[in-house]
CSV table of C-alpha atoms and ligand atoms in Angstrom, one decimal:
chain,number,residue,atom,x,y,z
A,788,MET,CA,-56.0,4.7,45.8
A,789,ILE,CA,-53.7,4.8,42.8
A,790,GLY,CA,-55.8,5.6,39.7
A,791,ARG,CA,-53.0,5.5,37.1
A,792,LEU,CA,-49.4,4.3,37.3
A,793,THR,CA,-46.7,4.9,34.7
A,794,LEU,CA,-43.1,3.7,34.7
A,795,SER,CA,-40.3,4.7,32.4
A,796,ASP,CA,-37.0,3.0,32.4
A,797,PHE,CA,-37.6,1.5,35.8
A,798,ARG,CA,-35.8,-1.9,36.3
A,799,ASN,CA,-36.8,-4.0,33.3
A,800,HIS,CA,-39.8,-1.8,32.3
A,801,ALA,CA,-39.0,0.6,29.5
A,802,ASP,CA,-42.5,2.0,29.5
A,803,ALA,CA,-45.5,0.7,31.4
A,804,LEU,CA,-49.0,2.1,32.0
A,805,ILE,CA,-51.3,0.5,34.5
A,806,LEU,CA,-54.9,1.7,35.0
A,807,PRO,CA,-56.3,0.0,38.0
A,808,ASP,CA,-60.1,-0.2,37.8
A,809,HIS,CA,-60.7,-2.4,40.9
A,810,SER,CA,-59.3,-2.5,44.4
A,811,PHE,CA,-57.4,-5.7,43.6
A,812,ILE,CA,-54.6,-5.5,41.0
A,813,LEU,CA,-53.2,-8.9,40.2
A,814,LEU,CA,-49.9,-9.2,38.5
A,815,THR,CA,-49.1,-12.7,37.1
A,816,GLY,CA,-46.3,-14.0,35.0
A,817,ASP,CA,-43.2,-16.1,35.0
A,818,ASN,CA,-40.3,-15.8,37.3
A,819,GLY,CA,-38.2,-12.8,36.5
A,820,ALA,CA,-40.9,-11.2,34.3
A,821,GLY,CA,-41.0,-7.9,36.3
A,822,LYS,CA,-43.9,-8.3,38.7
A,823,THR,CA,-42.0,-7.4,41.8
A,824,ASN,CA,-40.5,-4.5,39.9
A,825,ILE,CA,-43.9,-3.0,39.6
A,826,LEU,CA,-44.6,-3.4,43.3
A,827,GLU,CA,-41.2,-1.8,44.0
A,828,ALA,CA,-42.1,1.1,41.7
A,829,VAL,CA,-45.3,1.7,43.7
A,830,SER,CA,-43.3,1.5,47.0
A,831,MET,CA,-41.1,4.3,45.7
A,832,LEU,CA,-44.2,6.5,46.0
A,833,ALA,CA,-43.5,6.5,49.8
A,834,PRO,CA,-40.5,7.9,51.7
A,835,GLY,CA,-37.5,5.6,51.9
A,836,ARG,CA,-35.7,3.2,49.6
A,837,GLY,CA,-38.6,1.0,48.5
A,838,LEU,CA,-39.5,-2.6,49.2
A,839,ARG,CA,-36.1,-4.0,48.3
A,840,GLY,CA,-34.1,-1.2,50.1
A,841,ALA,CA,-32.1,-1.0,46.9
A,842,PRO,CA,-29.9,1.9,45.9
A,843,LEU,CA,-31.3,4.3,43.2
A,844,SER,CA,-28.5,3.3,40.8
A,845,ALA,CA,-29.9,-0.3,40.7
A,846,MET,CA,-33.4,0.9,39.6
A,847,ALA,CA,-32.7,2.6,36.3
A,848,ARG,CA,-33.1,0.2,33.4
A,849,GLN,CA,-29.8,-1.1,32.4
A,850,GLU,CA,-30.4,-0.6,28.7
A,851,GLY,CA,-32.0,2.8,29.3
A,852,SER,CA,-30.7,6.3,29.4
A,853,GLY,CA,-29.5,6.1,33.1
A,854,GLY,CA,-32.6,7.9,34.6
A,855,PHE,CA,-36.0,6.5,35.6
A,856,GLY,CA,-39.4,7.9,36.3
A,857,ILE,CA,-42.5,6.7,38.2
A,858,ALA,CA,-45.8,8.6,38.3
A,859,ALA,CA,-49.1,7.9,39.9
A,860,GLU,CA,-52.4,9.7,40.1
A,861,VAL,CA,-53.7,9.5,43.7
A,862,ASP,CA,-57.1,11.1,44.4
A,863,GLY,CA,-56.5,13.7,41.7
A,864,VAL,CA,-52.9,14.5,42.7
A,865,VAL,CA,-50.0,13.3,40.6
A,866,LEU,CA,-47.1,11.9,42.6
A,867,GLY,CA,-43.9,11.5,40.7
A,868,THR,CA,-40.4,10.3,41.6
A,869,GLY,CA,-37.3,9.3,39.8
A,870,VAL,CA,-33.8,10.2,39.0
A,871,ALA,CA,-32.3,12.2,36.0
A,872,ALA,CA,-29.5,10.5,34.0
A,873,ALA,CA,-27.2,13.4,34.9
A,874,SER,CA,-27.6,12.8,38.7
A,875,PRO,CA,-28.5,9.2,39.1
A,876,GLU,CA,-28.0,9.2,42.9
A,877,ARG,CA,-30.3,12.2,43.6
A,878,ARG,CA,-34.0,11.2,44.0
A,879,GLN,CA,-36.4,13.8,42.7
A,880,VAL,CA,-40.0,14.0,43.9
A,881,ARG,CA,-42.9,16.1,42.5
A,882,ILE,CA,-46.3,16.4,44.1
A,883,GLY,CA,-48.9,18.0,42.0
A,884,GLY,CA,-46.2,19.2,39.7
A,885,VAL,CA,-44.2,20.9,42.4
A,886,ALA,CA,-40.8,19.8,43.5
A,887,SER,CA,-41.1,18.3,47.0
A,888,SER,CA,-39.2,16.1,49.5
A,889,ALA,CA,-39.7,12.4,49.5
A,890,ASN,CA,-40.9,12.6,53.1
A,891,ALA,CA,-43.9,14.7,51.9
A,892,LEU,CA,-45.2,11.7,49.9
A,893,ALA,CA,-46.5,10.3,53.2
A,894,ASP,CA,-49.1,13.0,53.4
A,895,HIS,CA,-50.7,11.6,50.2
A,896,LEU,CA,-50.4,7.9,50.4
A,897,ALA,CA,-49.8,5.2,53.0
A,898,ILE,CA,-48.1,2.2,51.6
A,899,VAL,CA,-47.2,-1.1,53.4
A,900,TRP,CA,-45.8,-4.3,51.9
A,901,LEU,CA,-45.1,-7.9,52.5
A,902,THR,CA,-42.4,-9.6,50.4
A,903,PRO,CA,-40.8,-13.1,50.5
A,904,ALA,CA,-37.6,-11.4,51.9
A,905,MET,CA,-39.7,-10.6,55.0
A,906,ASP,CA,-40.1,-14.3,55.8
A,907,ARG,CA,-37.0,-13.9,58.0
A,908,LEU,CA,-38.2,-10.7,59.6
A,909,PHE,CA,-38.5,-12.3,63.1
A,910,LEU,CA,-35.2,-14.2,62.7
A,911,ASP,CA,-32.9,-11.6,61.4
A,912,SER,CA,-31.4,-8.6,63.1
A,913,PRO,CA,-33.6,-5.8,64.5
A,914,GLY,CA,-33.0,-3.4,61.6
A,915,GLY,CA,-35.5,-5.0,59.4
A,916,ARG,CA,-38.1,-5.1,62.2
A,917,ARG,CA,-37.5,-1.4,62.9
A,918,ARG,CA,-38.0,-0.5,59.3
A,919,PHE,CA,-41.2,-2.5,59.3
A,920,LEU,CA,-42.4,-0.8,62.4
A,921,ASP,CA,-41.5,2.6,60.9
A,922,ARG,CA,-43.4,1.8,57.7
A,923,LEU,CA,-46.5,1.0,59.8
A,924,THR,CA,-45.9,4.1,62.0
A,925,LEU,CA,-45.5,6.4,58.9
A,926,ALA,CA,-49.0,5.5,57.8
A,927,LEU,CA,-50.3,7.2,60.9
A,928,HIS,CA,-47.7,9.8,61.6
A,929,SER,CA,-46.7,11.4,58.3
A,930,GLY,CA,-43.9,13.4,60.0
A,931,HIS,CA,-42.2,10.2,61.1
A,932,ALA,CA,-39.8,9.9,58.1
A,933,MET,CA,-38.7,13.5,58.7
A,934,HIS,CA,-38.0,12.9,62.4
A,935,SER,CA,-36.2,9.7,61.5
A,936,ALA,CA,-34.0,11.4,58.9
A,937,ARG,CA,-33.1,14.3,61.2
A,938,TYR,CA,-32.4,12.0,64.1
A,939,ASP,CA,-30.1,9.8,62.0
A,940,ALA,CA,-28.3,12.8,60.5
A,941,ALA,CA,-27.6,14.3,64.0
A,942,MET,CA,-26.5,10.8,65.3
A,943,ARG,CA,-24.0,10.4,62.4
A,944,ALA,CA,-22.6,13.9,63.1
A,945,ARG,CA,-22.3,13.0,66.8
A,946,ASN,CA,-20.5,9.8,66.0
A,947,ARG,CA,-18.0,11.6,63.8
A,948,LEU,CA,-17.3,14.0,66.6
A,949,LEU,CA,-16.9,11.2,69.2
A,950,ALA,CA,-14.3,9.6,67.0
A,951,ASP,CA,-12.0,12.4,68.3
A,952,LEU,CA,-13.6,13.3,71.6
A,953,ARG,CA,-10.7,15.3,72.9
A,954,ARG,CA,-10.9,17.8,70.1
A,955,ALA,CA,-14.7,17.8,69.8
A,956,ASP,CA,-16.5,21.1,70.5
A,957,PRO,CA,-18.7,20.4,73.5
A,958,ALA,CA,-21.2,23.0,72.4
A,959,TRP,CA,-21.6,21.4,69.0
A,960,LEU,CA,-22.0,18.0,70.7
A,961,SER,CA,-24.7,19.4,73.0
A,962,ALA,CA,-26.5,20.9,70.0
A,963,LEU,CA,-26.5,17.6,68.2
A,964,GLU,CA,-27.6,15.8,71.3
A,965,ALA,CA,-30.5,18.3,71.7
A,966,GLN,CA,-31.5,17.5,68.1
A,967,MET,CA,-31.3,13.8,68.8
A,968,GLY,CA,-33.4,14.3,72.0
A,969,GLU,CA,-36.1,16.3,70.1
A,970,HIS,CA,-36.4,14.0,67.1
A,971,GLY,CA,-35.8,10.8,69.1
A,972,ALA,CA,-38.7,11.7,71.4
A,973,ALA,CA,-40.9,12.2,68.4
A,974,LEU,CA,-39.8,8.9,66.9
A,975,ALA,CA,-40.2,7.0,70.1
A,976,GLY,CA,-43.6,8.6,70.8
A,977,ALA,CA,-45.0,7.8,67.3
A,978,ARG,CA,-43.8,4.2,67.5
A,979,ALA,CA,-45.3,3.8,71.0
A,980,ASP,CA,-48.6,5.3,69.8
A,981,LEU,CA,-48.7,2.9,66.8
A,982,VAL,CA,-48.0,-0.1,69.0
A,983,ALA,CA,-50.6,0.8,71.5
A,984,ARG,CA,-53.3,1.4,68.8
A,985,LEU,CA,-52.4,-1.6,66.9
A,986,ASN,CA,-52.6,-3.8,70.0
A,987,ALA,CA,-56.0,-2.4,70.7
A,988,MET,CA,-57.1,-3.2,67.2
A,989,LEU,CA,-55.6,-6.7,67.4
A,990,ALA,CA,-57.6,-7.3,70.5
A,991,ASP,CA,-60.8,-7.3,68.4
A,992,GLN,CA,-59.4,-9.6,65.7
A,993,PRO,CA,-60.0,-13.4,65.6
A,994,ASP,CA,-57.3,-15.9,66.4
A,995,GLU,CA,-58.1,-17.8,63.2
A,996,PRO,CA,-57.1,-18.3,60.5
A,997,PHE,CA,-54.3,-15.8,61.0
A,998,ALA,CA,-52.6,-16.1,64.4
A,999,ARG,CA,-53.0,-13.0,66.4
A,1000,PRO,CA,-49.8,-11.2,67.7
A,1001,ARG,CA,-49.2,-8.9,70.6
A,1002,ILE,CA,-46.5,-6.4,69.9
A,1003,ALA,CA,-44.1,-4.3,71.9
A,1004,ILE,CA,-41.0,-2.1,71.6
A,1005,GLU,CA,-37.9,-3.3,73.3
A,1006,GLY,CA,-34.2,-2.5,73.2
A,1007,ASP,CA,-33.8,1.0,74.6
A,1008,GLU,CA,-35.3,1.0,78.1
A,1009,ALA,CA,-35.1,4.6,79.0
A,1010,PRO,CA,-34.7,5.4,82.7
A,1011,ASP,CA,-36.2,8.6,84.1
A,1012,GLU,CA,-33.9,10.8,82.1
A,1013,SER,CA,-34.3,12.6,78.8
A,1014,LEU,CA,-32.4,11.2,75.8
A,1015,GLN,CA,-30.5,14.5,75.6
A,1016,ASP,CA,-29.2,14.2,79.2
A,1017,ARG,CA,-28.4,10.5,78.7
A,1018,LEU,CA,-26.4,11.2,75.6
A,1019,GLY,CA,-24.5,14.0,77.4
A,1020,ARG,CA,-23.6,11.6,80.2
A,1021,GLU,CA,-22.6,8.8,77.9
A,1022,ARG,CA,-20.2,10.5,75.6
A,1023,ARG,CA,-17.1,8.6,76.9
A,1024,ARG,CA,-18.8,5.3,76.7
A,1025,ASP,CA,-20.1,6.0,73.2
A,1026,ALA,CA,-16.7,7.2,72.1
A,1027,ALA,CA,-15.1,4.0,73.3
A,1028,ALA,CA,-17.8,1.9,71.5
A,1029,GLY,CA,-17.4,4.0,68.3
A,1030,ARG,CA,-21.1,4.6,68.1
A,1031,THR,CA,-24.2,5.9,70.0
A,1032,LEU,CA,-25.5,3.1,72.3
A,1033,SER,CA,-28.7,4.8,73.6
A,1034,GLY,CA,-31.7,6.0,71.7
A,1035,PRO,CA,-34.6,4.8,69.5
A,1036,HIS,CA,-32.2,3.6,66.8
A,1037,ARG,CA,-31.7,0.6,69.2
A,1038,HIS,CA,-35.4,-0.2,69.3
A,1039,ASP,CA,-36.6,-3.7,68.3
A,1040,LEU,CA,-40.1,-4.9,67.6
A,1041,ALA,CA,-41.0,-7.8,69.8
A,1042,VAL,CA,-43.9,-9.9,68.5
A,1043,THR,CA,-45.6,-12.7,70.5
A,1044,HIS,CA,-48.0,-15.3,69.2
A,1045,ILE,CA,-50.9,-14.7,71.7
A,1046,ALA,CA,-52.5,-18.1,71.6
A,1047,LYS,CA,-49.2,-19.9,72.0
A,1048,GLY,CA,-47.6,-17.4,74.3
A,1049,GLN,CA,-44.5,-17.8,72.2
A,1050,PRO,CA,-42.1,-15.2,70.6
A,1051,ALA,CA,-42.6,-15.1,66.9
A,1052,ALA,CA,-39.1,-16.3,66.2
A,1053,LEU,CA,-39.9,-19.6,67.7
A,1054,CYS,CA,-43.1,-20.1,65.6
A,1055,SER,CA,-43.2,-22.0,62.3
A,1056,THR,CA,-42.6,-20.3,59.1
A,1057,GLY,CA,-46.4,-20.4,58.3
A,1058,GLU,CA,-47.3,-19.1,61.7
A,1059,GLN,CA,-44.8,-16.2,61.3
A,1060,LYS,CA,-46.4,-15.3,58.0
A,1061,ALA,CA,-49.8,-15.4,59.6
A,1062,LEU,CA,-48.7,-13.1,62.4
A,1063,LEU,CA,-47.5,-10.6,59.8
A,1064,LEU,CA,-50.7,-10.8,57.9
A,1065,SER,CA,-52.7,-10.3,61.1
A,1066,MET,CA,-50.6,-7.2,61.8
A,1067,LEU,CA,-51.1,-5.9,58.3
A,1068,LEU,CA,-54.9,-6.4,58.3
A,1069,ALA,CA,-55.2,-4.8,61.7
A,1070,HIS,CA,-53.0,-1.9,60.6
A,1071,ALA,CA,-55.1,-1.4,57.4
A,1072,ALA,CA,-58.2,-1.2,59.6
A,1073,LEU,CA,-56.5,1.2,62.0
A,1074,VAL,CA,-55.3,3.5,59.1
A,1075,ALA,CA,-58.7,3.4,57.5
A,1076,ALA,CA,-60.3,4.5,60.8
A,1077,THR,CA,-57.6,7.3,61.3
A,1078,ARG,CA,-56.9,8.6,57.8
A,1079,GLY,CA,-60.3,7.8,56.4
A,1080,GLN,CA,-58.5,5.6,53.8
A,1081,PRO,CA,-56.8,2.3,54.2
A,1082,PRO,CA,-53.2,2.0,53.1
A,1083,VAL,CA,-52.2,0.6,49.7
A,1084,LEU,CA,-51.0,-3.0,50.3
A,1085,LEU,CA,-48.3,-4.6,48.2
A,1086,LEU,CA,-48.3,-8.4,48.7
A,1087,ASP,CA,-45.5,-10.1,46.8
A,1088,GLU,CA,-46.1,-13.8,46.4
A,1089,VAL,CA,-48.2,-14.0,49.5
A,1090,ALA,CA,-51.1,-15.9,48.0
A,1091,ALA,CA,-48.9,-18.8,46.8
A,1092,HIS,CA,-47.7,-19.6,50.3
A,1093,LEU,CA,-51.2,-20.0,51.8
A,1094,ASP,CA,-53.4,-23.1,51.8
A,1095,PRO,CA,-56.6,-22.6,49.8
A,1096,SER,CA,-58.8,-21.9,52.9
A,1097,ARG,CA,-56.4,-19.3,54.3
A,1098,ARG,CA,-56.1,-17.8,50.8
A,1099,SER,CA,-59.9,-17.3,50.6
A,1100,ALA,CA,-60.0,-15.9,54.1
A,1101,LEU,CA,-57.2,-13.5,53.2
A,1102,PHE,CA,-59.0,-12.3,50.1
A,1103,GLN,CA,-62.2,-11.9,52.1
A,1104,ARG,CA,-60.5,-9.8,54.8
A,1105,LEU,CA,-58.7,-7.7,52.1
A,1106,ARG,CA,-62.0,-7.1,50.3
A,1107,GLU,CA,-63.6,-6.0,53.6
A,1108,SER,CA,-60.7,-3.6,54.3
A,1109,GLY,CA,-61.8,-1.7,51.2
A,1110,GLY,CA,-58.2,-0.7,50.3
A,1111,GLN,CA,-56.2,-1.1,47.2
A,1112,VAL,CA,-54.2,-4.3,47.1
A,1113,TRP,CA,-51.5,-5.2,44.6
A,1114,MET,CA,-50.7,-8.9,44.5
A,1115,THR,CA,-48.2,-11.0,42.5
A,1116,GLY,CA,-48.1,-14.7,41.7
A,1117,THR,CA,-46.8,-17.0,39.0
A,1118,GLU,CA,-50.2,-18.8,38.6
A,1119,SER,CA,-53.3,-16.8,37.7
A,1120,SER,CA,-55.4,-19.7,39.1
A,1121,LEU,CA,-54.3,-18.6,42.6
A,1122,PHE,CA,-56.6,-15.7,42.1
A,1123,ASN,CA,-59.6,-17.5,40.7
A,1124,ASP,CA,-61.7,-16.6,43.7
A,1125,LEU,CA,-61.4,-12.9,43.0
A,1126,ASP,CA,-63.8,-11.8,40.3
A,1127,ASP,CA,-63.5,-8.1,41.1
A,1128,ALA,CA,-59.9,-7.5,40.0
A,1129,THR,CA,-57.7,-5.8,37.5
A,1130,ARG,CA,-55.8,-8.7,36.0
A,1131,LEU,CA,-52.5,-8.1,34.4
A,1132,THR,CA,-50.0,-10.4,32.8
A,1133,VAL,CA,-46.3,-9.4,33.0
A,1134,THR,CA,-43.9,-10.8,30.4
A,1135,ALA,CA,-40.3,-9.7,30.1
A,1136,GLY,CA,-40.9,-6.1,31.1
A,1137,HIS,CA,-44.3,-5.7,29.3
A,1138,VAL,CA,-47.6,-5.4,31.0
A,1139,PHE,CA,-50.8,-6.6,29.3
A,1140,ARG,CA,-54.4,-6.9,30.4
A,1141,SER,CA,-55.0,-10.6,31.0
A,1142,ALA,CA,-57.4,-12.4,28.8
A,1143,THR,CA,-60.4,-13.2,31.0
B,1048,ATP,N1,-32.0,-2.1,36.5
B,1048,ATP,C1,-32.5,-3.1,35.8
B,1048,ATP,N2,-32.5,-3.0,34.4
B,1048,ATP,C2,-33.0,-4.0,33.7
B,1048,ATP,N3,-33.5,-5.2,34.2
B,1048,ATP,C3,-33.5,-5.3,35.6
B,1048,ATP,C4,-33.0,-4.3,36.4
B,1048,ATP,N4,-33.1,-4.7,37.7
B,1048,ATP,C5,-33.6,-5.9,37.7
B,1048,ATP,N5,-33.9,-6.3,36.4
B,1048,ATP,C6,-34.5,-7.5,35.9
B,1048,ATP,O1,-35.8,-7.6,36.4
B,1048,ATP,C7,-36.1,-9.0,36.5
B,1048,ATP,C8,-36.7,-9.3,37.9
B,1048,ATP,O2,-37.9,-8.8,37.9
B,1048,ATP,P1,-38.9,-9.1,39.2
B,1048,ATP,O3,-38.1,-9.2,40.4
B,1048,ATP,O4,-39.9,-8.1,39.1
B,1048,ATP,O5,-39.4,-10.5,38.8
B,1048,ATP,P2,-40.7,-11.2,39.2
B,1048,ATP,O6,-41.7,-11.2,38.0
B,1048,ATP,O7,-41.3,-10.7,40.5
B,1048,ATP,O8,-40.2,-12.7,39.4
B,1048,ATP,P3,-40.3,-13.8,40.5
B,1048,ATP,O9,-41.6,-14.5,40.2
B,1048,ATP,O10,-39.2,-14.7,40.2
B,1048,ATP,O11,-40.2,-13.2,41.8
B,1048,ATP,C9,-34.8,-9.8,36.3
B,1048,ATP,O12,-34.8,-10.4,35.1
B,1048,ATP,C10,-33.8,-8.7,36.5
B,1048,ATP,O13,-32.6,-9.1,35.7
């Protein structure tokens, strides 16, 4: 749970202080006021590029000094991240006052989000689904981001060598393939574990009001051969393709609407959103059972797109999950059903306690 959040020069917030005193934190305000910016700031307390996937240079307030800072108190430990004006592309992270890697943030806080941009998650290319899958996985396997970063680095180095295969040092290629094999196996194993446990959790969930999904990983059917051996065998093919064609970077998350027996991409927009919500709720329960604490959920404009009965059902399920939930909306009336909430109004980069 985040007990205290401060932003300085982040997006359109020069200076903001939020003191959540309930599990629900409701941010309401006009379009462009800076509500999503606050969720994005929270999302930067996890490894990765946050809920917009934006470059660091886009995050510093345009009228500010060029740097930005975000700090949050989480169970007595202060997590901080930001960039200094002098090195705007280098993310700095401090945990309990000590300089740390961004990946270490996952040991302290699990954060998952749902944003309007994810309405196309099942329709767009696999990259977004992989990032979603990895965000869910990271909440259970805090080393996941490290394995992912090392796998990607080794793959990029291998691709560079393959660009001139005749001159490439075979021993160096083998070393990179060994690294890809090691970190790729950890990545694939963690994803498979998450999928198996999430499916088991989903088996106990109701079909209504949020359609229940079955999930699977597709896209890199590994024969009975280690990734390292496969990569060694496929050098010529990969060199011709200009990239590595085997490995967990090719995974896709396949989601099926159980009651309809249909892939998520063929379901209606509302059904797709319901499938995502089901997954998030099941995931929160799974993380709570495993870590002893549910993840922090960031739900951007989710309430506005639900009919009133589904909205109440969502609030009920979120309340039962016991986790901290940050929600945005343009209308405070959307949240009338919630009496136990920290209500904040956001206006042009300023955050106020809402009048109750
Ligand atoms: N680096 C930045 N510096 C200053 N302002 C920024 C920066 N990046 C984005 N903004 C401003 O932040 C505002 C958008 O904020 P945000 O996305 O949080 O809005 P919102 O309240 O969620 O609105 P909506 O309801 O439309 O989704 C825009 O006015 C945008 O110009």
